[in-house]
Amino acid sequence: MQLYNTLSAEERAQLIDEAGKQRLTLSFYAYAKIEDPKKFRDDLFVAWNALDALGRIYVAHEGINAQMSVPADNFEAFRDTLEVYDFMKGIRLNVAVDQDDHSFLKLTIKVRHKIVADGLNDATFDVTNKGVHLRAKEFNQILEDPNTIVVDFRNHYESEVGHFKGAITPDVETFRESLPIINEQLKDFKETKNLVMYCTGGIRCEKASAYYKHQGFKNVFQLEGGIIQYAKQIKEENLESKFIGKNFVFDNRLGERITEDIVSQCHQCGKPCDNHTNCYNDSCHLLFIQCDECKTAMDNCCSTACLETTHLPLVEQVKLRKGLQVGNKVFRKGKSENLKFKHSGELSDVSLAVVSKTKDIHQKIKVKKVLVGKTDHYYVKAQVGLFTIEKQELNIGDKILISGPTTGNQELILGKMFVNGQEASEAKAGDKITFELPFRVRLSDKLFKILN
Ligand SMILES: [Zn+2]
Ligand SMILES: [Zn+2]
């Protein structure tokens, strides 16, 4: 029985591309009593591996915390694997707004002492006595209350690219550090103010709110489902976003855009930018913000020292790396004096720039079009798309539109095409057609003919 990954990230990325299927990025957590975390872990691995589910998951005696990427076609089957467990029946799955087929490239399930490293001794307080859960609408309302203090329980690199307006954003590298800092900073307001807290997906607040109640805070509130659910609800319910910028997430996307505002700067040149990257030097791997120009100029490195290192022969690089405990980490969450435009601690609520919308599928297409078929496959190496014509017909020279949530709206003129394997000039309903495409298409993409 296979209980661990056998594919490298590169091999996995290639398989995902070749399959051409859409994937969903999602997260969930549950506190529960798990008698045998090791068995629980192995059972989950077998069930999820069979569904081609990927992600980073922690299990412990106290529950489960998961960030995952699941093929859209297997979503219901995936949900069924959770329903097997009483404590996960009907569990809320946070599905990300932005989707990326490469958000995770491995299935890693680890047994940990705790599902969140909070440094708290759970035996000393009642972990079930939590704060009041607020939905986006209620959260917006309480933020208007002058008696409210809102605290960001994430780390400096997370709040830097996006946060709630007016929030206290502790300058910390771990959740554990922020707990006593906030307790000390707000000690005079325990009875009078509303302590309102939020984090990425809600899990950190689950225990933090109970901890603060135990510390004597009278009015403790938490954002239900974290920023991820907030983003969804403001969209669905058409609410104002009091969060500005990006929600940092620890998958390959490194962030999900909530508003079009850019509130942080490229750490190297100071230009408005909120794209995190990790230093290309294997003995550094520092997580930092870098704009495209600096990425090109610095070869994706955080400093000239790192840039020089990456230009050394590999054996020399390995020698330099000896004794440093960073090589196996994907991201190092420290800071560097080389980065002049890094901000942490007190952050401004000013939008420095607005991102240009390059790929908005919601924008109205002002052309008349007619649906002709669907996408079956994309051959990555050959850069060829396979489609089925379902209605109408297509002719060489027709203007076509391929449209979908990830692909966006792509227009092109049909040049050469193959119909049922043979080069031809027209295709009708029921035909399978292939033609060259310079971009990737997904199974969910629809094929339209543009009428002039
Ligand atoms: Zn820059
Ligand atoms: Zn570096």
Short mmCIF file of C-alpha atoms and ligand atoms in Angstrom, two decimals:
data_model
loop_
_atom_site.label_atom_id
_atom_site.label_comp_id
_atom_site.label_asym_id
_atom_site.label_seq_id
_atom_site.Cartn_x
_atom_site.Cartn_y
_atom_site.Cartn_z
CA MET A 1 0.00 0.00 0.00
CA GLN A 2 1.37 3.40 -0.98
CA LEU A 3 1.44 5.77 1.97
CA TYR A 4 3.79 8.44 0.64
CA ASN A 5 4.38 10.49 -2.53
CA THR A 6 6.27 8.82 -5.30
CA LEU A 7 6.26 11.74 -7.75
CA SER A 8 8.38 14.89 -7.67
CA ALA A 9 6.69 18.29 -7.85
CA GLU A 10 7.84 18.71 -11.48
CA GLU A 11 6.46 15.33 -12.51
CA ARG A 12 3.20 16.11 -10.78
CA ALA A 13 2.90 19.52 -12.47
CA GLN A 14 3.36 17.84 -15.83
CA LEU A 15 0.71 15.20 -15.08
CA ILE A 16 -1.75 17.88 -14.03
CA ASP A 17 -1.13 19.79 -17.26
CA GLU A 18 -1.53 16.70 -19.38
CA ALA A 19 -4.77 15.71 -17.67
CA GLY A 20 -6.02 19.24 -18.42
CA LYS A 21 -8.61 18.98 -15.64
CA GLN A 22 -9.62 21.84 -13.46
CA ARG A 23 -8.66 21.69 -9.78
CA LEU A 24 -10.14 23.42 -6.75
CA THR A 25 -8.01 24.93 -4.01
CA LEU A 26 -9.68 24.49 -0.63
CA SER A 27 -9.02 24.42 3.08
CA PHE A 28 -10.77 23.14 6.19
CA TYR A 29 -10.08 22.32 9.82
CA ALA A 30 -11.80 20.63 12.71
CA TYR A 31 -11.02 20.29 16.36
CA ALA A 32 -11.95 16.80 17.55
CA LYS A 33 -10.61 13.96 19.66
CA ILE A 34 -8.52 11.67 17.45
CA GLU A 35 -7.49 8.50 19.28
CA ASP A 36 -4.93 7.27 16.77
CA PRO A 37 -3.57 10.13 14.61
CA LYS A 38 -1.12 7.84 12.78
CA LYS A 39 -3.90 5.51 11.60
CA PHE A 40 -6.11 8.49 10.79
CA ARG A 41 -3.27 9.93 8.69
CA ASP A 42 -2.68 6.69 6.77
CA ASP A 43 -6.40 6.18 6.10
CA LEU A 44 -6.68 9.72 4.73
CA PHE A 45 -3.59 9.30 2.57
CA VAL A 46 -4.97 6.16 0.92
CA ALA A 47 -8.41 7.70 0.33
CA TRP A 48 -7.10 11.03 -0.99
CA ASN A 49 -4.25 9.64 -3.05
CA ALA A 50 -6.82 7.58 -4.95
CA LEU A 51 -8.69 10.80 -5.80
CA ASP A 52 -5.55 12.62 -6.93
CA ALA A 53 -6.03 15.09 -4.06
CA LEU A 54 -2.93 17.09 -3.11
CA GLY A 55 -2.05 19.42 -0.26
CA ARG A 56 -0.46 20.09 3.09
CA ILE A 57 -2.35 18.57 6.02
CA TYR A 58 -1.62 18.35 9.72
CA VAL A 59 -3.32 15.84 11.99
CA ALA A 60 -3.01 15.55 15.76
CA HIS A 61 -4.87 14.17 18.75
CA GLU A 62 -6.75 17.51 18.73
CA GLY A 63 -7.99 17.38 15.12
CA ILE A 64 -7.11 18.18 11.51
CA ASN A 65 -5.97 21.26 9.56
CA ALA A 66 -5.84 20.95 5.79
CA GLN A 67 -4.92 23.07 2.75
CA MET A 68 -5.61 21.16 -0.43
CA SER A 69 -6.04 21.03 -4.19
CA VAL A 70 -8.68 18.59 -5.45
CA PRO A 71 -9.72 17.81 -9.05
CA ALA A 72 -13.08 19.51 -9.61
CA ASP A 73 -14.49 16.25 -10.99
CA ASN A 74 -13.64 14.47 -7.74
CA PHE A 75 -15.00 17.11 -5.41
CA GLU A 76 -18.09 15.15 -4.34
CA ALA A 77 -16.09 11.93 -3.94
CA PHE A 78 -13.63 13.91 -1.82
CA ARG A 79 -16.44 15.21 0.36
CA ASP A 80 -17.60 11.63 0.84
CA THR A 81 -14.20 10.70 2.29
CA LEU A 82 -14.79 13.31 5.02
CA GLU A 83 -18.37 12.24 5.74
CA VAL A 84 -16.99 8.89 6.91
CA TYR A 85 -15.93 10.65 10.11
CA ASP A 86 -18.63 11.89 12.47
CA PHE A 87 -16.74 15.04 13.38
CA MET A 88 -16.40 16.04 9.71
CA LYS A 89 -20.01 15.44 8.67
CA GLY A 90 -21.20 18.54 6.82
CA ILE A 91 -17.91 20.33 7.43
CA ARG A 92 -17.45 23.71 5.75
CA LEU A 93 -14.84 23.57 3.01
CA ASN A 94 -13.30 26.95 2.22
CA VAL A 95 -12.97 26.98 -1.54
CA ALA A 96 -10.60 29.68 -2.78
CA VAL A 97 -11.89 32.42 -5.08
CA ASP A 98 -8.76 32.44 -7.25
CA GLN A 99 -8.03 29.02 -8.68
CA ASP A 100 -4.65 27.67 -9.74
CA ASP A 101 -4.19 24.11 -10.92
CA HIS A 102 -0.69 24.11 -9.43
CA SER A 103 -1.53 25.37 -5.93
CA PHE A 104 -0.19 22.11 -4.44
CA LEU A 105 1.96 19.50 -6.11
CA LYS A 106 2.25 16.87 -3.37
CA LEU A 107 0.05 15.15 -0.84
CA THR A 108 1.76 15.67 2.49
CA ILE A 109 -0.05 14.58 5.65
CA LYS A 110 1.92 15.01 8.86
CA VAL A 111 1.18 13.84 12.37
CA ARG A 112 1.89 16.72 14.74
CA HIS A 113 1.60 17.39 18.43
CA LYS A 114 -0.95 20.11 17.61
CA ILE A 115 -2.71 21.24 14.43
CA VAL A 116 -1.73 24.87 15.08
CA ALA A 117 1.51 25.80 16.88
CA ASP A 118 0.00 28.21 19.40
CA GLY A 119 2.27 27.44 22.36
CA LEU A 120 -0.77 27.26 24.64
CA ASN A 121 -1.25 24.72 27.37
CA ASP A 122 -4.81 23.64 26.63
CA ALA A 123 -5.26 22.04 30.04
CA THR A 124 -5.09 25.46 31.74
CA PHE A 125 -8.24 26.94 30.20
CA ASP A 126 -11.57 25.96 28.67
CA VAL A 127 -10.86 25.71 24.94
CA THR A 128 -14.56 25.32 24.18
CA ASN A 129 -15.45 28.73 25.64
CA LYS A 130 -14.82 30.56 22.36
CA GLY A 131 -15.55 34.07 21.12
CA VAL A 132 -18.70 35.01 19.24
CA HIS A 133 -18.46 33.99 15.58
CA LEU A 134 -19.24 36.80 13.13
CA ARG A 135 -20.13 36.58 9.47
CA ALA A 136 -18.86 39.22 7.00
CA LYS A 137 -21.89 41.48 7.39
CA GLU A 138 -21.78 41.44 11.20
CA PHE A 139 -18.02 41.80 11.12
CA ASN A 140 -18.35 44.98 9.03
CA GLN A 141 -20.89 46.31 11.51
CA ILE A 142 -18.74 45.76 14.58
CA LEU A 143 -15.77 47.41 12.84
CA GLU A 144 -17.87 50.60 12.70
CA ASP A 145 -18.21 50.57 16.51
CA PRO A 146 -15.70 53.05 18.05
CA ASN A 147 -15.41 50.63 20.96
CA THR A 148 -13.88 47.97 18.76
CA ILE A 149 -10.24 46.95 18.65
CA VAL A 150 -9.50 44.71 15.70
CA VAL A 151 -6.44 42.47 15.80
CA ASP A 152 -4.79 40.59 12.94
CA PHE A 153 -3.57 37.23 14.25
CA ARG A 154 -1.37 36.50 11.28
CA ASN A 155 2.32 37.15 10.77
CA HIS A 156 4.17 40.19 9.42
CA TYR A 157 4.55 38.87 5.86
CA GLU A 158 0.83 38.10 5.74
CA SER A 159 -0.58 41.38 7.01
CA GLU A 160 1.91 43.38 4.93
CA VAL A 161 0.13 42.61 1.62
CA GLY A 162 -3.40 42.93 2.97
CA HIS A 163 -5.32 43.53 6.21
CA PHE A 164 -8.49 45.00 7.65
CA LYS A 165 -8.44 48.79 7.81
CA GLY A 166 -7.44 50.00 11.25
CA ALA A 167 -6.27 46.60 12.46
CA ILE A 168 -3.46 46.06 14.94
CA THR A 169 -0.92 43.98 13.00
CA PRO A 170 1.64 42.54 15.44
CA ASP A 171 5.20 42.41 14.07
CA VAL A 172 5.58 38.67 14.63
CA GLU A 173 6.87 35.70 12.71
CA THR A 174 4.70 33.11 14.44
CA PHE A 175 1.19 33.00 15.85
CA ARG A 176 2.62 31.90 19.21
CA GLU A 177 4.48 35.22 19.63
CA SER A 178 1.41 37.39 19.02
CA LEU A 179 -0.70 35.94 21.86
CA PRO A 180 1.20 37.46 24.86
CA ILE A 181 1.99 40.69 22.96
CA ILE A 182 -1.67 41.45 22.41
CA ASN A 183 -2.55 40.44 25.96
CA GLU A 184 -0.06 43.00 27.29
CA GLN A 185 -0.89 45.72 24.78
CA LEU A 186 -4.63 45.58 25.48
CA LYS A 187 -4.56 44.85 29.21
CA ASP A 188 -6.36 48.07 30.15
CA PHE A 189 -9.25 47.42 27.77
CA LYS A 190 -10.27 43.93 28.84
CA GLU A 191 -13.68 44.93 30.16
CA THR A 192 -14.55 47.97 28.07
CA LYS A 193 -13.62 47.23 24.47
CA ASN A 194 -14.70 44.69 21.88
CA LEU A 195 -11.73 42.49 21.08
CA VAL A 196 -12.34 41.48 17.46
CA MET A 197 -9.93 39.03 15.88
CA TYR A 198 -9.32 37.50 12.50
CA CYS A 199 -6.89 35.22 10.70
CA THR A 200 -6.62 33.52 7.30
CA GLY A 201 -9.12 30.68 7.63
CA GLY A 202 -10.44 31.12 11.16
CA ILE A 203 -8.50 28.32 12.83
CA ARG A 204 -6.05 30.45 14.83
CA CYS A 205 -8.92 32.42 16.33
CA GLU A 206 -10.72 29.26 17.45
CA LYS A 207 -8.34 28.80 20.33
CA ALA A 208 -7.04 32.35 20.67
CA SER A 209 -10.52 33.65 21.45
CA ALA A 210 -10.91 31.10 24.24
CA TYR A 211 -7.48 32.05 25.56
CA TYR A 212 -8.37 35.76 25.70
CA LYS A 213 -11.68 35.09 27.42
CA HIS A 214 -9.70 33.13 29.98
CA GLN A 215 -7.36 36.15 30.30
CA GLY A 216 -10.33 38.28 31.28
CA PHE A 217 -11.46 39.88 28.04
CA LYS A 218 -15.23 40.27 28.32
CA ASN A 219 -16.28 40.92 24.70
CA VAL A 220 -14.43 38.63 22.34
CA PHE A 221 -15.42 38.17 18.68
CA GLN A 222 -13.88 36.28 15.80
CA LEU A 223 -14.30 36.31 12.03
CA GLU A 224 -15.96 33.03 11.12
CA GLY A 225 -14.02 31.14 8.48
CA GLY A 226 -11.41 33.89 8.42
CA ILE A 227 -10.57 36.15 5.49
CA ILE A 228 -11.27 33.31 3.04
CA GLN A 229 -14.98 33.16 3.99
CA TYR A 230 -15.17 36.94 4.33
CA ALA A 231 -13.99 37.34 0.73
CA LYS A 232 -16.63 34.91 -0.46
CA GLN A 233 -19.44 36.51 1.51
CA ILE A 234 -18.71 40.09 0.45
CA LYS A 235 -18.89 38.91 -3.14
CA GLU A 236 -22.06 36.88 -2.71
CA GLU A 237 -23.85 39.45 -0.56
CA ASN A 238 -22.47 42.48 -2.37
CA LEU A 239 -20.94 43.99 0.77
CA GLU A 240 -18.23 46.62 1.07
CA SER A 241 -14.79 45.11 1.69
CA LYS A 242 -13.17 46.50 4.80
CA PHE A 243 -10.19 44.32 4.02
CA ILE A 244 -7.74 45.90 1.58
CA GLY A 245 -5.23 44.09 -0.60
CA LYS A 246 -4.36 40.44 -0.79
CA ASN A 247 -4.97 37.49 1.50
CA PHE A 248 -1.64 35.72 1.84
CA VAL A 249 -1.98 31.93 1.53
CA PHE A 250 0.68 29.28 1.88
CA ASP A 251 0.28 27.49 -1.39
CA ASN A 252 2.02 28.12 -4.69
CA ARG A 253 -0.21 31.12 -5.36
CA LEU A 254 1.14 32.93 -2.27
CA GLY A 255 -1.94 35.11 -2.10
CA GLU A 256 -5.53 35.58 -3.11
CA ARG A 257 -6.61 39.03 -4.22
CA ILE A 258 -9.49 40.47 -2.18
CA THR A 259 -9.49 44.06 -3.47
CA GLU A 260 -7.62 45.64 -6.37
CA ASP A 261 -5.53 47.73 -3.96
CA ILE A 262 -1.81 47.19 -3.59
CA VAL A 263 -0.79 48.24 -0.07
CA SER A 264 2.82 47.02 0.01
CA GLN A 265 6.02 47.80 -1.86
CA CYS A 266 8.65 45.83 -3.71
CA HIS A 267 11.21 45.26 -0.96
CA GLN A 268 14.03 46.18 -3.32
CA CYS A 269 12.92 49.24 -5.32
CA GLY A 270 9.90 50.46 -3.37
CA LYS A 271 7.47 50.32 -6.27
CA PRO A 272 3.91 49.28 -5.30
CA CYS A 273 3.90 45.49 -5.39
CA ASP A 274 2.37 42.62 -3.41
CA ASN A 275 3.85 39.55 -5.06
CA HIS A 276 5.77 37.37 -2.65
CA THR A 277 8.56 35.17 -3.87
CA ASN A 278 11.31 33.13 -2.27
CA CYS A 279 14.97 33.89 -2.85
CA TYR A 280 16.38 31.72 -5.60
CA ASN A 281 19.56 31.04 -3.62
CA ASP A 282 19.07 27.59 -2.08
CA SER A 283 20.96 28.55 1.05
CA CYS A 284 18.67 31.55 1.61
CA HIS A 285 15.08 30.93 0.42
CA LEU A 286 13.95 34.14 2.08
CA LEU A 287 10.28 34.99 1.57
CA PHE A 288 10.06 38.57 0.31
CA ILE A 289 8.20 40.90 -2.06
CA GLN A 290 9.78 41.48 -5.45
CA CYS A 291 8.47 43.26 -8.57
CA ASP A 292 8.97 41.85 -12.07
CA GLU A 293 11.73 44.33 -12.94
CA CYS A 294 13.74 43.51 -9.81
CA LYS A 295 13.12 39.80 -10.39
CA THR A 296 14.75 40.10 -13.79
CA ALA A 297 17.59 42.32 -12.59
CA MET A 298 18.31 40.18 -9.51
CA ASP A 299 17.62 36.73 -10.97
CA ASN A 300 14.94 36.25 -8.31
CA CYS A 301 17.47 36.82 -5.48
CA CYS A 302 17.01 38.90 -2.33
CA SER A 303 20.51 40.41 -2.29
CA THR A 304 23.65 40.80 -4.38
CA ALA A 305 25.33 38.25 -2.08
CA CYS A 306 22.65 35.69 -2.95
CA LEU A 307 22.87 36.62 -6.62
CA GLU A 308 26.63 35.98 -6.59
CA THR A 309 26.13 32.66 -4.80
CA THR A 310 23.71 31.41 -7.44
CA HIS A 311 26.33 32.13 -10.10
CA LEU A 312 28.91 29.91 -8.40
CA PRO A 313 29.43 26.32 -9.56
CA LEU A 314 27.01 23.94 -7.82
CA VAL A 315 29.71 22.23 -5.74
CA GLU A 316 30.75 25.61 -4.33
CA GLN A 317 27.13 26.41 -3.51
CA VAL A 318 26.70 23.13 -1.65
CA LYS A 319 29.87 23.86 0.36
CA LEU A 320 28.50 27.25 1.39
CA ARG A 321 25.21 25.68 2.39
CA LYS A 322 26.85 23.27 4.84
CA GLY A 323 25.67 23.77 8.37
CA LEU A 324 22.82 26.08 7.38
CA GLN A 325 19.41 24.70 8.29
CA VAL A 326 17.51 26.39 5.50
CA GLY A 327 18.10 24.20 2.47
CA ASN A 328 15.09 22.00 3.07
CA LYS A 329 12.70 24.85 3.72
CA VAL A 330 10.68 26.23 0.88
CA PHE A 331 10.31 29.60 2.56
CA ARG A 332 12.34 31.28 5.23
CA LYS A 333 10.15 33.73 7.09
CA GLY A 334 12.88 35.99 8.48
CA LYS A 335 13.77 39.53 7.53
CA SER A 336 16.83 40.98 5.85
CA GLU A 337 18.53 44.36 6.23
CA ASN A 338 19.08 44.38 2.49
CA LEU A 339 15.40 44.88 1.93
CA LYS A 340 14.82 48.60 2.37
CA PHE A 341 11.10 48.72 1.70
CA LYS A 342 9.95 45.95 4.03
CA HIS A 343 7.20 47.14 6.39
CA SER A 344 5.93 45.43 9.51
CA GLY A 345 4.27 46.32 12.78
CA GLU A 346 2.27 49.47 12.14
CA LEU A 347 0.94 49.31 8.61
CA SER A 348 -0.78 51.99 6.61
CA ASP A 349 -4.27 51.60 5.17
CA VAL A 350 -3.34 53.57 2.07
CA SER A 351 -3.73 51.97 -1.32
CA LEU A 352 -0.49 52.64 -3.19
CA ALA A 353 -1.74 51.44 -6.54
CA VAL A 354 -4.53 49.52 -8.17
CA VAL A 355 -3.90 46.36 -10.14
CA SER A 356 -4.89 46.40 -13.75
CA LYS A 357 -7.45 43.77 -14.60
CA THR A 358 -5.93 41.64 -17.30
CA LYS A 359 -8.12 38.60 -17.17
CA ASP A 360 -11.57 39.52 -15.96
CA ILE A 361 -14.07 36.96 -17.16
CA HIS A 362 -16.91 39.00 -15.68
CA GLN A 363 -16.37 41.88 -18.08
CA LYS A 364 -19.06 42.04 -20.68
CA ILE A 365 -18.08 40.73 -24.05
CA LYS A 366 -19.51 43.18 -26.54
CA VAL A 367 -19.49 40.76 -29.45
CA LYS A 368 -22.25 38.48 -30.62
CA LYS A 369 -21.24 34.90 -30.22
CA VAL A 370 -22.70 31.44 -30.41
CA LEU A 371 -21.71 28.37 -28.44
CA VAL A 372 -20.34 25.63 -30.66
CA GLY A 373 -18.61 23.15 -28.38
CA LYS A 374 -16.58 22.14 -25.38
CA THR A 375 -12.95 21.45 -24.50
CA ASP A 376 -11.83 17.83 -24.19
CA HIS A 377 -8.10 18.08 -23.72
CA TYR A 378 -4.98 20.16 -24.04
CA TYR A 379 -1.77 18.56 -25.20
CA VAL A 380 0.86 20.61 -23.39
CA LYS A 381 3.95 19.55 -25.33
CA ALA A 382 2.36 19.88 -28.75
CA GLN A 383 0.36 22.97 -27.69
CA VAL A 384 -2.76 21.58 -29.27
CA GLY A 385 -6.35 21.73 -28.01
CA LEU A 386 -8.97 19.03 -28.57
CA PHE A 387 -12.63 20.10 -28.76
CA THR A 388 -15.99 18.53 -29.50
CA ILE A 389 -18.38 20.42 -31.76
CA GLU A 390 -21.82 20.13 -30.16
CA LYS A 391 -23.86 22.41 -32.39
CA GLN A 392 -23.47 24.76 -35.32
CA GLU A 393 -20.43 24.39 -37.51
CA LEU A 394 -16.93 25.82 -37.76
CA ASN A 395 -14.98 26.80 -40.83
CA ILE A 396 -11.37 27.77 -41.43
CA GLY A 397 -11.16 31.54 -41.11
CA ASP A 398 -13.88 31.75 -38.43
CA LYS A 399 -13.21 33.98 -35.47
CA ILE A 400 -13.51 31.90 -32.29
CA LEU A 401 -13.57 32.60 -28.57
CA ILE A 402 -12.42 30.18 -25.87
CA SER A 403 -13.76 31.18 -22.49
CA GLY A 404 -13.48 29.83 -18.94
CA PRO A 405 -12.76 30.83 -15.33
CA THR A 406 -9.00 30.22 -15.49
CA THR A 407 -8.40 30.71 -19.20
CA GLY A 408 -10.30 33.99 -19.37
CA ASN A 409 -11.52 35.14 -22.80
CA GLN A 410 -9.19 34.23 -25.63
CA GLU A 411 -10.03 35.22 -29.19
CA LEU A 412 -8.37 33.86 -32.30
CA ILE A 413 -8.90 33.11 -35.95
CA LEU A 414 -9.14 29.47 -36.86
CA GLY A 415 -6.25 28.74 -39.21
CA LYS A 416 -5.39 25.12 -39.71
CA MET A 417 -7.54 22.48 -38.04
CA PHE A 418 -7.91 18.73 -38.00
CA VAL A 419 -11.38 17.21 -38.01
CA ASN A 420 -11.60 13.67 -36.65
CA GLY A 421 -7.87 13.31 -37.27
CA GLN A 422 -7.78 14.66 -40.83
CA GLU A 423 -6.93 18.13 -41.98
CA ALA A 424 -10.18 19.76 -43.10
CA SER A 425 -11.80 23.13 -43.71
CA GLU A 426 -15.12 22.59 -41.96
CA ALA A 427 -16.45 20.80 -38.89
CA LYS A 428 -20.03 20.04 -37.87
CA ALA A 429 -21.86 18.82 -34.76
CA GLY A 430 -20.41 15.58 -33.41
CA ASP A 431 -16.93 16.17 -34.87
CA LYS A 432 -13.77 16.13 -32.79
CA ILE A 433 -11.41 18.89 -33.82
CA THR A 434 -7.84 19.77 -32.90
CA PHE A 435 -5.83 22.90 -33.63
CA GLU A 436 -2.73 24.63 -32.31
CA LEU A 437 -3.17 26.92 -29.33
CA PRO A 438 -0.46 29.08 -27.80
CA PHE A 439 -2.16 28.94 -24.37
CA ARG A 440 -3.47 26.21 -22.10
CA VAL A 441 -7.20 25.43 -22.07
CA ARG A 442 -9.23 23.61 -19.41
CA LEU A 443 -12.04 21.07 -19.51
CA SER A 444 -14.49 23.67 -18.27
CA ASP A 445 -13.69 26.03 -21.18
CA LYS A 446 -16.36 26.66 -23.76
CA LEU A 447 -15.79 27.17 -27.46
CA PHE A 448 -17.74 29.96 -29.19
CA LYS A 449 -17.94 31.26 -32.73
CA ILE A 450 -17.93 35.04 -33.00
CA LEU A 451 -20.56 36.40 -35.38
CA ASN A 452 -19.89 39.65 -37.16
ZN ZN B 1 11.32 46.24 -7.50
ZN ZN B 2 18.60 35.49 -0.50
#
